[in-house]
Coordinates of C-alpha atoms in Angstrom, one line a residue:
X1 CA 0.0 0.0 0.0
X2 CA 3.1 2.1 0.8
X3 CA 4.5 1.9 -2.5
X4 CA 1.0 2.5 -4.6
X5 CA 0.5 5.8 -2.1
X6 CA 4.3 6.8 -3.2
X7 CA 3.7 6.1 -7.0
X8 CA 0.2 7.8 -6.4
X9 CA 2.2 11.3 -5.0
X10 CA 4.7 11.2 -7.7
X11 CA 2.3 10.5 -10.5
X12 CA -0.1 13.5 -9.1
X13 CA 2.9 15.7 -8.9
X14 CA 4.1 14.9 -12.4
X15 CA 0.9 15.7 -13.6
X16 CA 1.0 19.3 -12.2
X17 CA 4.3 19.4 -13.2
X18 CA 3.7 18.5 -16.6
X19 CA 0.8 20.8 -17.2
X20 CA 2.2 23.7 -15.2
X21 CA 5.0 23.7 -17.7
X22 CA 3.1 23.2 -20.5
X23 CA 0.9 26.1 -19.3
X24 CA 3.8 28.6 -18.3
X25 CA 5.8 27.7 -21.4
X26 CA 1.9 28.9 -23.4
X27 CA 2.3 31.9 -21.1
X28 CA 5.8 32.9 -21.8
X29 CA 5.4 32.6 -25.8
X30 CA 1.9 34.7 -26.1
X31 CA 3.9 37.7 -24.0
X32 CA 6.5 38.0 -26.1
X33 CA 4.2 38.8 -28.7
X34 CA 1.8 40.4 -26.3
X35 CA 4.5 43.0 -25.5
X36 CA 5.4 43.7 -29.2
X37 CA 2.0 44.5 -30.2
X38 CA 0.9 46.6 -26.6
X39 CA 4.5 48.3 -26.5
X40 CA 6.4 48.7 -23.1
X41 CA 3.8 51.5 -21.4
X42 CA 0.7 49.3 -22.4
X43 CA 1.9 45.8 -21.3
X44 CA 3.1 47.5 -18.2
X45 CA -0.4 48.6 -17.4
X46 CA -1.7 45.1 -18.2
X47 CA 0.8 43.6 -15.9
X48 CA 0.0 45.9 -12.9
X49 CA -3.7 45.1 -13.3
X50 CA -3.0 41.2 -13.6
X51 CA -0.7 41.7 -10.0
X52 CA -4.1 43.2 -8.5
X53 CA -6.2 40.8 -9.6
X54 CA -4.1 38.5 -8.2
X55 CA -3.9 39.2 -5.3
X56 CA -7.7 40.3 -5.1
X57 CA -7.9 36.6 -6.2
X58 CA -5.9 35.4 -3.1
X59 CA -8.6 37.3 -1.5
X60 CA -11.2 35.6 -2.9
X61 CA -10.6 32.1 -3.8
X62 CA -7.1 31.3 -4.8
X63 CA -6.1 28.9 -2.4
X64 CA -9.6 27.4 -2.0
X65 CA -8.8 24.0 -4.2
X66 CA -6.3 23.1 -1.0
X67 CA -8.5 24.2 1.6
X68 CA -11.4 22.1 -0.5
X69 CA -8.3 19.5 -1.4
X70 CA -7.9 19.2 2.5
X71 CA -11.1 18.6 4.3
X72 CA -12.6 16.6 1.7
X73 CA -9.4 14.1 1.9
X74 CA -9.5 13.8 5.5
X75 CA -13.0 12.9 5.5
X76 CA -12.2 10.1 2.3
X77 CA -9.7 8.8 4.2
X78 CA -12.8 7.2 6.3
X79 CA -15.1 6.6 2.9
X80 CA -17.2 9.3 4.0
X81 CA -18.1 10.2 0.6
X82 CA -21.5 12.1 2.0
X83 CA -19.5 14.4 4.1
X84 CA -17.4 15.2 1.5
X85 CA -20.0 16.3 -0.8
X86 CA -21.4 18.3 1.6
X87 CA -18.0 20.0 1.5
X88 CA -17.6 20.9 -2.2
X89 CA -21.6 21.9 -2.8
X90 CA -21.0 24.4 0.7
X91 CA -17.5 25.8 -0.4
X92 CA -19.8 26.3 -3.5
X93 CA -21.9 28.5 -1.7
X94 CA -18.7 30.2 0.1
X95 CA -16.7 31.4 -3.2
X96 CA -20.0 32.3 -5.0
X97 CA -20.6 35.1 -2.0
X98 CA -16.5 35.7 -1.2
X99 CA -15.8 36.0 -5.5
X100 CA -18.8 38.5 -6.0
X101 CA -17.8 40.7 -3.3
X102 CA -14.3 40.5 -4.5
X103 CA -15.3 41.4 -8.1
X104 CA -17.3 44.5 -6.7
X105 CA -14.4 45.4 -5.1
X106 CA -11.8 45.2 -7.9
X107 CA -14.6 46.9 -10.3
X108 CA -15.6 49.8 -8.2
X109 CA -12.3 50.1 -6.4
X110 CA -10.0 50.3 -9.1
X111 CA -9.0 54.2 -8.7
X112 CA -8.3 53.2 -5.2
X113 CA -5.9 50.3 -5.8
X114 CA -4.2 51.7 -9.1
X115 CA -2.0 54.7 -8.5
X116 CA -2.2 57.8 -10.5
X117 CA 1.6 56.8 -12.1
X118 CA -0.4 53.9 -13.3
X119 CA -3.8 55.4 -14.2
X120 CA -3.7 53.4 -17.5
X121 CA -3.9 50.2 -15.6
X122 CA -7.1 50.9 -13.9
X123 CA -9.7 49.9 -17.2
X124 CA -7.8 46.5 -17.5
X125 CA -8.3 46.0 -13.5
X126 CA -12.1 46.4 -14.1
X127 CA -12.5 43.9 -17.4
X128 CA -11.4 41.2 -14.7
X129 CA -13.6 41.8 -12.2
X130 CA -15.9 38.8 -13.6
X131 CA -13.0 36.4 -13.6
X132 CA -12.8 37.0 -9.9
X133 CA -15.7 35.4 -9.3
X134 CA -15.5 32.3 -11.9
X135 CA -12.3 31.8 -10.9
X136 CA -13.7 31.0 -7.2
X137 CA -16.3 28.1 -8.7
X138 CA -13.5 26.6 -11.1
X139 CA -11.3 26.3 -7.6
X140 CA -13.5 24.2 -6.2
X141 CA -13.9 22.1 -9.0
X142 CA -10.2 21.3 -9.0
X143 CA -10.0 20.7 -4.8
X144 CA -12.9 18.3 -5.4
X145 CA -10.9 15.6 -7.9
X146 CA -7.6 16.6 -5.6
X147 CA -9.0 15.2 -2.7
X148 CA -10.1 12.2 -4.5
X149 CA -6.1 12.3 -5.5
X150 CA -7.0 13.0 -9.3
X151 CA -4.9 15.8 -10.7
X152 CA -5.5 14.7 -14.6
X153 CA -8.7 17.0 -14.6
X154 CA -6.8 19.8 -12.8
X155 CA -4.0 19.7 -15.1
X156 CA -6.2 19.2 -18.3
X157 CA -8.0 22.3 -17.2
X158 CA -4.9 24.6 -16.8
X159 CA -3.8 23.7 -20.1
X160 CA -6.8 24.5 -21.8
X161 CA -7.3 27.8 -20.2
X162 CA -3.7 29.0 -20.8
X163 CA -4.3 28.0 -24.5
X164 CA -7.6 30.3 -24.5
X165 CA -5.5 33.0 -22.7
X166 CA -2.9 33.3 -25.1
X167 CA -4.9 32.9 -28.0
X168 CA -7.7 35.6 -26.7
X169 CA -5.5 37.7 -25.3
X170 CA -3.4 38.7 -28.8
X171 CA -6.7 38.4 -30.6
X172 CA -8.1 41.3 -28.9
X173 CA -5.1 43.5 -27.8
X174 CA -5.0 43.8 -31.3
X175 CA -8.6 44.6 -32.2
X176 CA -8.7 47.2 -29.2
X177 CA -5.4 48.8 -30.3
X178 CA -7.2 49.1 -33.8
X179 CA -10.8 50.3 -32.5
X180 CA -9.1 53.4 -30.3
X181 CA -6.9 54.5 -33.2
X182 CA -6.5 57.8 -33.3
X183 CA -7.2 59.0 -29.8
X184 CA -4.8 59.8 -27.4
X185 CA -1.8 57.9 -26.7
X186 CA -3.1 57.0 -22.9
X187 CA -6.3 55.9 -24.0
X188 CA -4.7 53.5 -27.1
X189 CA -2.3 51.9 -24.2
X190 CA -5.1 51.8 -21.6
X191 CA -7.7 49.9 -23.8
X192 CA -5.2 47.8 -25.4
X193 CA -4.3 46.4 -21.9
X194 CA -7.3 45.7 -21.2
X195 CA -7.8 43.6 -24.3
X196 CA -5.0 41.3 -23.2
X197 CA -6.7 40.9 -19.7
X198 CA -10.1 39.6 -21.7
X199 CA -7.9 36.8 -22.0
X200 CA -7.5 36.1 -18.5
X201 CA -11.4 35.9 -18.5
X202 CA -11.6 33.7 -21.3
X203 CA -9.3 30.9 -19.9
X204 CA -11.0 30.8 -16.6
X205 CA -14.6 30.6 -18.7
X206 CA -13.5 27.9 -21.2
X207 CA -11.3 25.7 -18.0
X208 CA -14.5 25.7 -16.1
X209 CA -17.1 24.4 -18.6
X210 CA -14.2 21.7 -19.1
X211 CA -14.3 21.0 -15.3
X212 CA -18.1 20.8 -15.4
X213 CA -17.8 18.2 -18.2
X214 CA -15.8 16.2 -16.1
X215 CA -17.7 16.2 -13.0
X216 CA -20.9 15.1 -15.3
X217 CA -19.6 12.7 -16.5
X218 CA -18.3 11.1 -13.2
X219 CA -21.6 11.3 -11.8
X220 CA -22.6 7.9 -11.9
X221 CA -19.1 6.6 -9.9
X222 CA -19.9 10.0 -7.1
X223 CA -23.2 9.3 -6.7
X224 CA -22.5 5.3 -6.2
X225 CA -20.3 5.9 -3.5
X226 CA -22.6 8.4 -2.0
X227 CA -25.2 5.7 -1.6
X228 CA -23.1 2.8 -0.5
X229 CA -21.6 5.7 2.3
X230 CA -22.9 4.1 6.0
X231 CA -19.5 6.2 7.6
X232 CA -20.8 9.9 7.4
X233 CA -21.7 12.0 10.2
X234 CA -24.4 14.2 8.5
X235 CA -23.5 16.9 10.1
X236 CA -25.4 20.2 9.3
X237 CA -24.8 22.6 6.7
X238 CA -23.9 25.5 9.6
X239 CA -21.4 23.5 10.7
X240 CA -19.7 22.6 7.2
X241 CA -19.9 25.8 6.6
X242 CA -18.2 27.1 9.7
X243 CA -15.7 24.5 9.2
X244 CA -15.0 25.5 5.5
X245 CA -14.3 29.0 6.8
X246 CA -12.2 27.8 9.6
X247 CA -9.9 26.2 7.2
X248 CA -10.3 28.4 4.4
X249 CA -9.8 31.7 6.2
X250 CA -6.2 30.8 7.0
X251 CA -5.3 29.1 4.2
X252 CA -6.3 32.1 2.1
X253 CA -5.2 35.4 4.7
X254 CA -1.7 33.1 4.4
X255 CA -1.8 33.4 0.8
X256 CA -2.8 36.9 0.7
X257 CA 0.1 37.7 3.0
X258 CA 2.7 35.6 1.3
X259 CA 2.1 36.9 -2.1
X260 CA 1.1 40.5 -1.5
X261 CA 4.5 41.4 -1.0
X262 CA 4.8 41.7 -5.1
X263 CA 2.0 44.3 -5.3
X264 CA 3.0 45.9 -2.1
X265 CA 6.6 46.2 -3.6
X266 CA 5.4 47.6 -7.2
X267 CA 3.0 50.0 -5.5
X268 CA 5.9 51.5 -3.2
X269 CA 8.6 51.3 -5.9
X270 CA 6.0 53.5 -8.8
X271 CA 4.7 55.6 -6.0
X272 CA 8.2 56.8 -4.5
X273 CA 9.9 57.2 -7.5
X274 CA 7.2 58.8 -8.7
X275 CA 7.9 61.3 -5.7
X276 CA 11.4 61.6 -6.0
X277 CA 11.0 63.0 -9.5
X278 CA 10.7 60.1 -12.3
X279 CA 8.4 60.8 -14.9
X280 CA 5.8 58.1 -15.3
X281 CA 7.4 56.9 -18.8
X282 CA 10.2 55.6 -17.2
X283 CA 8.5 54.1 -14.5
X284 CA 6.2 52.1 -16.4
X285 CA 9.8 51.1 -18.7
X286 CA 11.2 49.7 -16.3
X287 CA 8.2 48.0 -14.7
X288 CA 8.1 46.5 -17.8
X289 CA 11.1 44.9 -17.3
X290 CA 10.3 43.5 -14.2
X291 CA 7.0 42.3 -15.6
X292 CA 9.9 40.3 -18.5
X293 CA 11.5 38.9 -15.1
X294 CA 8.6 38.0 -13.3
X295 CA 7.0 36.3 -16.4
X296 CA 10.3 34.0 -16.8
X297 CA 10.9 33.2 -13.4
X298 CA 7.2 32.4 -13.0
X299 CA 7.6 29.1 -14.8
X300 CA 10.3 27.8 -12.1
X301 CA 8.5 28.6 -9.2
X302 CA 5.2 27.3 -10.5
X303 CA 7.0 24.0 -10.8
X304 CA 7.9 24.7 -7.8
X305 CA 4.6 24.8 -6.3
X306 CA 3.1 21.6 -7.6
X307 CA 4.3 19.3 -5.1
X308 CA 3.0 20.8 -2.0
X309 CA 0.0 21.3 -4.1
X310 CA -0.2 17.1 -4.9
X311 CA 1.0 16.4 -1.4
X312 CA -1.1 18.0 0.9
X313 CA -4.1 16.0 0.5
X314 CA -1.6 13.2 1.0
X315 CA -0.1 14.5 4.2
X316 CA -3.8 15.6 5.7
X317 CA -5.0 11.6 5.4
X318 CA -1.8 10.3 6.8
X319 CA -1.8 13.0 9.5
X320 CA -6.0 12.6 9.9
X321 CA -4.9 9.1 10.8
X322 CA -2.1 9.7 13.0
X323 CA 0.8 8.6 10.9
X324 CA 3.4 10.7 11.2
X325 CA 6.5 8.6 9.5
X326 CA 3.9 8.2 6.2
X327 CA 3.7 11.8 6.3
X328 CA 7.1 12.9 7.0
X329 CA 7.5 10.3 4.2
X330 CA 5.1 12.0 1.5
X331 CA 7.1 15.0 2.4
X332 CA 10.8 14.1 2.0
X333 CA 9.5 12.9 -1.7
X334 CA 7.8 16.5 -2.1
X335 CA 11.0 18.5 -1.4
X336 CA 13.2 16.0 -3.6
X337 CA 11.0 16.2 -6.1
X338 CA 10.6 20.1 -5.9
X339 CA 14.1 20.5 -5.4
X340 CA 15.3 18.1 -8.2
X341 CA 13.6 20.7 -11.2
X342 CA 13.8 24.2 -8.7
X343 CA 18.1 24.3 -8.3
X344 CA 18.6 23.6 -12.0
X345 CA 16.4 25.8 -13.3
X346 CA 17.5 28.3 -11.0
X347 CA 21.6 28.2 -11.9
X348 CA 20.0 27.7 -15.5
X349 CA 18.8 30.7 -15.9
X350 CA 21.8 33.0 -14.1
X351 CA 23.8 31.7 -16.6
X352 CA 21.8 32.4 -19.6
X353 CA 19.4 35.1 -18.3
X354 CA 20.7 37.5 -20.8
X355 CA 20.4 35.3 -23.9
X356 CA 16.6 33.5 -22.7
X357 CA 15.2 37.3 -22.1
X358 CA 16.3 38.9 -25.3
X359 CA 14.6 36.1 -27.2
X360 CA 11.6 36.3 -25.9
X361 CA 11.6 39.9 -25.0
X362 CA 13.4 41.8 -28.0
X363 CA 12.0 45.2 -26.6
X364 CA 14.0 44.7 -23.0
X365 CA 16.8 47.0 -22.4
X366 CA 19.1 44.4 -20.4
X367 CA 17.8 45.3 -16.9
X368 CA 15.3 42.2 -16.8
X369 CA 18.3 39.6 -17.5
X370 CA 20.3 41.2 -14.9
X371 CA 17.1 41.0 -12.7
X372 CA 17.0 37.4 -13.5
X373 CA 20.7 37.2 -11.8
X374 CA 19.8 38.5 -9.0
X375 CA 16.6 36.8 -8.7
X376 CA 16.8 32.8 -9.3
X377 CA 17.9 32.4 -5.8
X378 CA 14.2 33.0 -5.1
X379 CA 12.8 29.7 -7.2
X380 CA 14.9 27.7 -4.1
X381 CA 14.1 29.8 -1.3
X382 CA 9.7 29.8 -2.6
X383 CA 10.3 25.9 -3.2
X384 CA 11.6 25.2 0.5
X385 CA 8.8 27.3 1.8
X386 CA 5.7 26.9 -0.3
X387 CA 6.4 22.9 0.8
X388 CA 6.5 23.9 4.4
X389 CA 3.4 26.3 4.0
X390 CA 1.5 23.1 2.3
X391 CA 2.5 20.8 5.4
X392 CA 1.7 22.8 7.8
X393 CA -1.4 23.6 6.7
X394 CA -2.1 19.9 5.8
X395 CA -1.5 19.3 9.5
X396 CA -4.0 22.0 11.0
X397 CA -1.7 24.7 11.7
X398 CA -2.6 27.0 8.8
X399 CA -2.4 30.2 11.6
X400 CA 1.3 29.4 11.4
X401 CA 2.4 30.3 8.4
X402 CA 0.2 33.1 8.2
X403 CA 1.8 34.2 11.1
X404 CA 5.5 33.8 9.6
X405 CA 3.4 35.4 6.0
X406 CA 3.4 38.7 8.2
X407 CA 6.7 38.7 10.1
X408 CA 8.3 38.1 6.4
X409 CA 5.9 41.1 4.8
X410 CA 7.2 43.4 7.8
X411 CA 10.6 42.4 6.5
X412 CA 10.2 42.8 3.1
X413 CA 8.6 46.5 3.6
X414 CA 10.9 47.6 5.2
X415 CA 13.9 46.8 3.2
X416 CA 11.9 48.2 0.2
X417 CA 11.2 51.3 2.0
X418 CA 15.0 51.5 3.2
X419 CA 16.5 50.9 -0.1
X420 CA 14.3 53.1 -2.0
X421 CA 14.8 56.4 0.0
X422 CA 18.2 55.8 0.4
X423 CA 19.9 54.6 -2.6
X424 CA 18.9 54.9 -6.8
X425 CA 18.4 50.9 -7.2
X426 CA 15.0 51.7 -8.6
X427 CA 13.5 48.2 -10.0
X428 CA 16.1 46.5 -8.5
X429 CA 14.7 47.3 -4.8
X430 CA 11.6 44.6 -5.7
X431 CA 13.9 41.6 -6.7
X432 CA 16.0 42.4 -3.5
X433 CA 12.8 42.8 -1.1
X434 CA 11.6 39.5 -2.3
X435 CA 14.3 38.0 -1.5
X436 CA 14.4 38.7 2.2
X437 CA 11.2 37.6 2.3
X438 CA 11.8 34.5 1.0
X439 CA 14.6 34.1 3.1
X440 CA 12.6 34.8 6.1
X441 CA 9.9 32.9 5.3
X442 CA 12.1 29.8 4.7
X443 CA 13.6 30.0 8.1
X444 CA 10.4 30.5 10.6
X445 CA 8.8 27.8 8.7
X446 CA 11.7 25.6 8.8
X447 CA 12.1 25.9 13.0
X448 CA 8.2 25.5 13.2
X449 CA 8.2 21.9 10.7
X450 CA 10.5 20.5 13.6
X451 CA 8.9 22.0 16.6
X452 CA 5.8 20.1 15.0
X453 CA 6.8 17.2 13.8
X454 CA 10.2 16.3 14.3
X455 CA 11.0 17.0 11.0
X456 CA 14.3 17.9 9.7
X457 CA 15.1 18.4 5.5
X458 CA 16.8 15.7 3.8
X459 CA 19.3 18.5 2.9
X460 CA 21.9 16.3 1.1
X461 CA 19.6 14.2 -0.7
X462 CA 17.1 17.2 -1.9
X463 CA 19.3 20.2 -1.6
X464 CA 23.4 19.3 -1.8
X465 CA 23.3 16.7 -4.9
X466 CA 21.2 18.6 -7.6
X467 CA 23.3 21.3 -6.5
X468 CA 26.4 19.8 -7.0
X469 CA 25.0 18.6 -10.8
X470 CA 24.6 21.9 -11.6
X471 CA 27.8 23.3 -10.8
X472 CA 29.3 21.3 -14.2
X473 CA 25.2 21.7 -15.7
X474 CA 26.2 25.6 -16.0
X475 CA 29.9 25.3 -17.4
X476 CA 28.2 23.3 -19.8
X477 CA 25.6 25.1 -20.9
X478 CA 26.8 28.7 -20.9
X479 CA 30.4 27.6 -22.7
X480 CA 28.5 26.0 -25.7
X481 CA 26.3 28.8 -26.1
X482 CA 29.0 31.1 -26.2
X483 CA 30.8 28.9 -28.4
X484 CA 28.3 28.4 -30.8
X485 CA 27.7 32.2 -31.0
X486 CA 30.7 33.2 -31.7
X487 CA 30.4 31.1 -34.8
X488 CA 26.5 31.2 -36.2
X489 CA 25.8 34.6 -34.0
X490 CA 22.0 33.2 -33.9
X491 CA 20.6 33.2 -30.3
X492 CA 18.3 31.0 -31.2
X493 CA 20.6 28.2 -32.1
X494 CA 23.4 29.1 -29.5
X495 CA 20.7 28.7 -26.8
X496 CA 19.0 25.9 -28.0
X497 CA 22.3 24.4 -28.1
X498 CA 23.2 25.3 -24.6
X499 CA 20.3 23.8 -22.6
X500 CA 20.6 20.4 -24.0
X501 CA 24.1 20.2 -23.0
X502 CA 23.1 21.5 -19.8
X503 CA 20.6 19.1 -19.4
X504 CA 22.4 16.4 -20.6
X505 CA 25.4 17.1 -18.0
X506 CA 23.0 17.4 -15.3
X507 CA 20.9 14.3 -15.7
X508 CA 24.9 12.8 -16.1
X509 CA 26.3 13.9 -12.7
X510 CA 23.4 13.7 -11.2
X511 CA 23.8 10.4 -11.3
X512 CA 27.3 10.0 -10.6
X513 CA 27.3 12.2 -7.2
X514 CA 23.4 10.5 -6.4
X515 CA 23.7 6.8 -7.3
X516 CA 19.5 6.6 -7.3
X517 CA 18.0 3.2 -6.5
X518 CA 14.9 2.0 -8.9
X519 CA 12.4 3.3 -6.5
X520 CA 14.0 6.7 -6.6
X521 CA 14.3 6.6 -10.5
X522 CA 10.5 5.6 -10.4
X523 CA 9.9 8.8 -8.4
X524 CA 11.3 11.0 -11.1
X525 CA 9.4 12.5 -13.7
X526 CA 9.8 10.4 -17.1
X527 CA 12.2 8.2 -14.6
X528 CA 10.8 4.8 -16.5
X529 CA 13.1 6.8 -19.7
X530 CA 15.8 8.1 -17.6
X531 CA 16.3 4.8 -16.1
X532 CA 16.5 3.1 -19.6
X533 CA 18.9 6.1 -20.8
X534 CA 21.2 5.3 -17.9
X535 CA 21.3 1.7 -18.2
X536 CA 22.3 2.0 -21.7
X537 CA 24.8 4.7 -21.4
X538 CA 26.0 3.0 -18.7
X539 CA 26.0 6.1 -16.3
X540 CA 24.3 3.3 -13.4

């Protein structure tokens, strides 16, 4: 049973993993593009309104397919399939009332929440205000087939809606651009900004009615199991509810907290150099560039994210049922498997930040690749903590990490604050703010794991032998590339080039410094492959 539960967490985590690249990689194309055609002032607006939304999302409903994910998984755990409906049709109920008070907000509230450096950015803000509150419903869509531990509709669904993001998004950018011809520069950048966001609302629409397919047609299997349920409680709908919010309200105030730090940061950085004397075209420049950052470095630490995501419904059954080596287990596979794509990527992209950004950003400057430096030391540091958030939330002790959320925001303010009175860093200020938080974050967390549960991180397996890999991994791949360039000058080719051999050298001493045993080659993703590759290379 041990090993199926392993293979089960893997295989759920690949799946996220899969289709969270897939989806980022959508992402990162369509905004190359996307910034061509809305120019640097536009696609700045449309990435300040998209960092709002976001965070009036987190507000909302964002982390309500783990609080759903949760509760419904402790109560399978005892086959009591009737409680657990009761759970997904009253967090129904919750996000419908929480996302259309959220979407008022966002809609009415936008001249509060937009500065006047980013005026532009507040008619995009309002076109998402009816995402907010699909986005709630289609959340607890995908906690409902996580708890069951199916992440195939979950990751279905974020492909599709990337796909109908991307494809909406340039469609009507353009036709907006075209319709305000003419007018004013403002009003052209404003409106064309907006257009990108209808994508946002498209992808939610169209991943939604995809998610409602699928519950339709497993209606038959959910309402079997409801019938042969004799284990339920039947407890009332007041006290589901009042449970729901119990777990939700933490889950999500922790959320808000650990990821309003970006807005808080962006607001403080346009708003003080605003006051210092920057005119607002070079404020929304440069944000640009840090929207180019953000959007490559999003990919990594969405990877990042999908193990905790897989593993906490994991960790909630073993912990519901008192079984704390099974869930310090699931756990030690969740950071190795985070860790195994997160400190690659990470020393990856230092090393070619300058080449990967100019491809698929010709309009940058340079400043976002030298944010990227700066900046991949992040994808470790939100790995390492967005797995301790997830366990300590899976365990009942979501008040913890919120806590930590807010000692790390109090940080992070202040550093921002210091460094931008005091010094001309600019942009720069954000990257650095986030990092102390992460840092912070990491730490607290980390002392409150083994206060817990004893726990301690398997820092040489998950931390000190990808590391060591990609010491050699980033010889590799930034001397070909510069090799390569100096003779076809195509950045294309030259980085192409690069990332196999970096990818083939890491996979290679990864091996040699890790010696994995079949069950961990099982646990990687496309291991079956790997594990073939090896054996034929003879690397094992």
């Amino acid at each position: 049973m041990g090993k199926k539960n392993d293979n089960t967490l893997v295989k759920n985590a690949s799946f996220l993993m899969v289709a969270a690249l897939i989806s980022k990689i959508i992402g990162m194309l369509y905004k190359s593009p996307l910034s061509s055609t809305l120019g640097s002032n536009s696609y700045a607006m449309f990435s300040y309104a998209q960092n709002i939304y976001f965070i009036l999302l987190m507000i909302a409903s964002f982390s309500i397919p783990q609080a759903v994910s949760k509760i419904m998984a402790e109560k399978i755990a005892f086959k009591r399939y009737k409680d657990a409906q009761k759970v997904f049709k009253c967090a129904l109920i919750y996000v419908s009332l929480a996302g259309g008070a959220v979407a008022l907000l966002c809609y009415f509230g936008a001249p509060i929440l937009v500065p006047d450096s980013m005026s532009g950015a507040r008619l995009p803000l309002r076109m998402l205000a009816p995402t907010i509150f699909l986005s709630g419903i289609l959340g607890v869509f995908r906690g409902y087939f996580q708890a069951y531990r199916n992440m195939m509709p979950t990751s279905l669904s974020q492909i599709i809606e990337q796909i109908f993001v991307a494809v909406m998004a340039l469609a009507m950018s353009r036709v907006m651009i075209s319709h305000f011809n003419g007018q004013s520069d403002v009003v052209v950048q404003s409106w064309g900004a907006a257009g990108a966001t209808m994508g946002t609302g498209a992808g939610v629409f169209s991943a939604l009615i995809f998610m409602l397919l699928v519950y339709q047609l497993n209606r038959r299997t959910i309402n079997k199991r409801i019938q042969n349920d004799h284990a339920s409680e039947s407890s009332s709908t007041g006290d589901v509810m009042r449970n729901i919010i119990l777990v939700v309200m933490p889950i999500v105030l922790s959320a808000f907290i650990y990821n309003v730090n970006g807005t808080i940061n962006s607001y403080m950085y346009s708003g003080i150099d605003g006051l210092k004397g920057l005119d607002d075209h070079t404020i929304q420049t440069m944000y640009a560039e840090y929207s180019f950052y953000m959007t490559l470095i999003n990919i990594p630490l969405t990877l990042a994210s999908t193990a905790p995501t897989s593993m906490i419904p994991e960790v909630s059954a073993h912990y519901a049922m008192r079984d704390m080596n099974g869930a310090r287990e699931k756990i030690d596979k969740a950071t190795w498997l985070s860790m195994f794509i997160s400190i690659p990527c990470s020393v990856g992209l230092a090393v070619l930040a300058g080449p990967i950004t100019r491809l698929l950003f010709p309009r940058t400057n340079g400043v976002a690749g030298e944010l990227m430096i700066l900046g991949v030391i992040t994808i470790i540091l939100n790995g390492n903590s967005n797995i301790s958030n997830g366990v300590l939330q899976g365990i009942g002790k979501p008040n913890i990490p919120m806590f930590h959320a807010a000692i790390a925001l109090v940080a992070d303010v202040i550093v921002m604050a210091v460094l931008m009175f005091v010094t001309n860093l600019g942009v720069y200020t954000i990257v650095i703010a986030m990092i102390v938080y992460a840092i912070v974050m990491c730490i607290l967390n980390e002392r409150a794991m083994k206060q817990y549960m004893g726990y301690k991180n398997p820092w040489r397996k998950a931390y000190l032998y990808p590391l060591l890999a990609s010491v050699p991994m980033a010889v590799a791949a930034g001397g070909v590339y510069y090799l390569v360039y100096a003779v076809v000058h195509s950045n294309v080719i030259s980085l192409g080039l690069g990332v196999l051999a970096g990818m083939a050298v890491y996979f290679v001493f990864y091996l040699k410094v890790s010696h994995p045993s079949d069950a961990e080659f099982a646990m990687m993703p496309g291991g079956r492959y790997l594990k073939k590759m090896a054996v034929k290379f003879r690397l094992v």
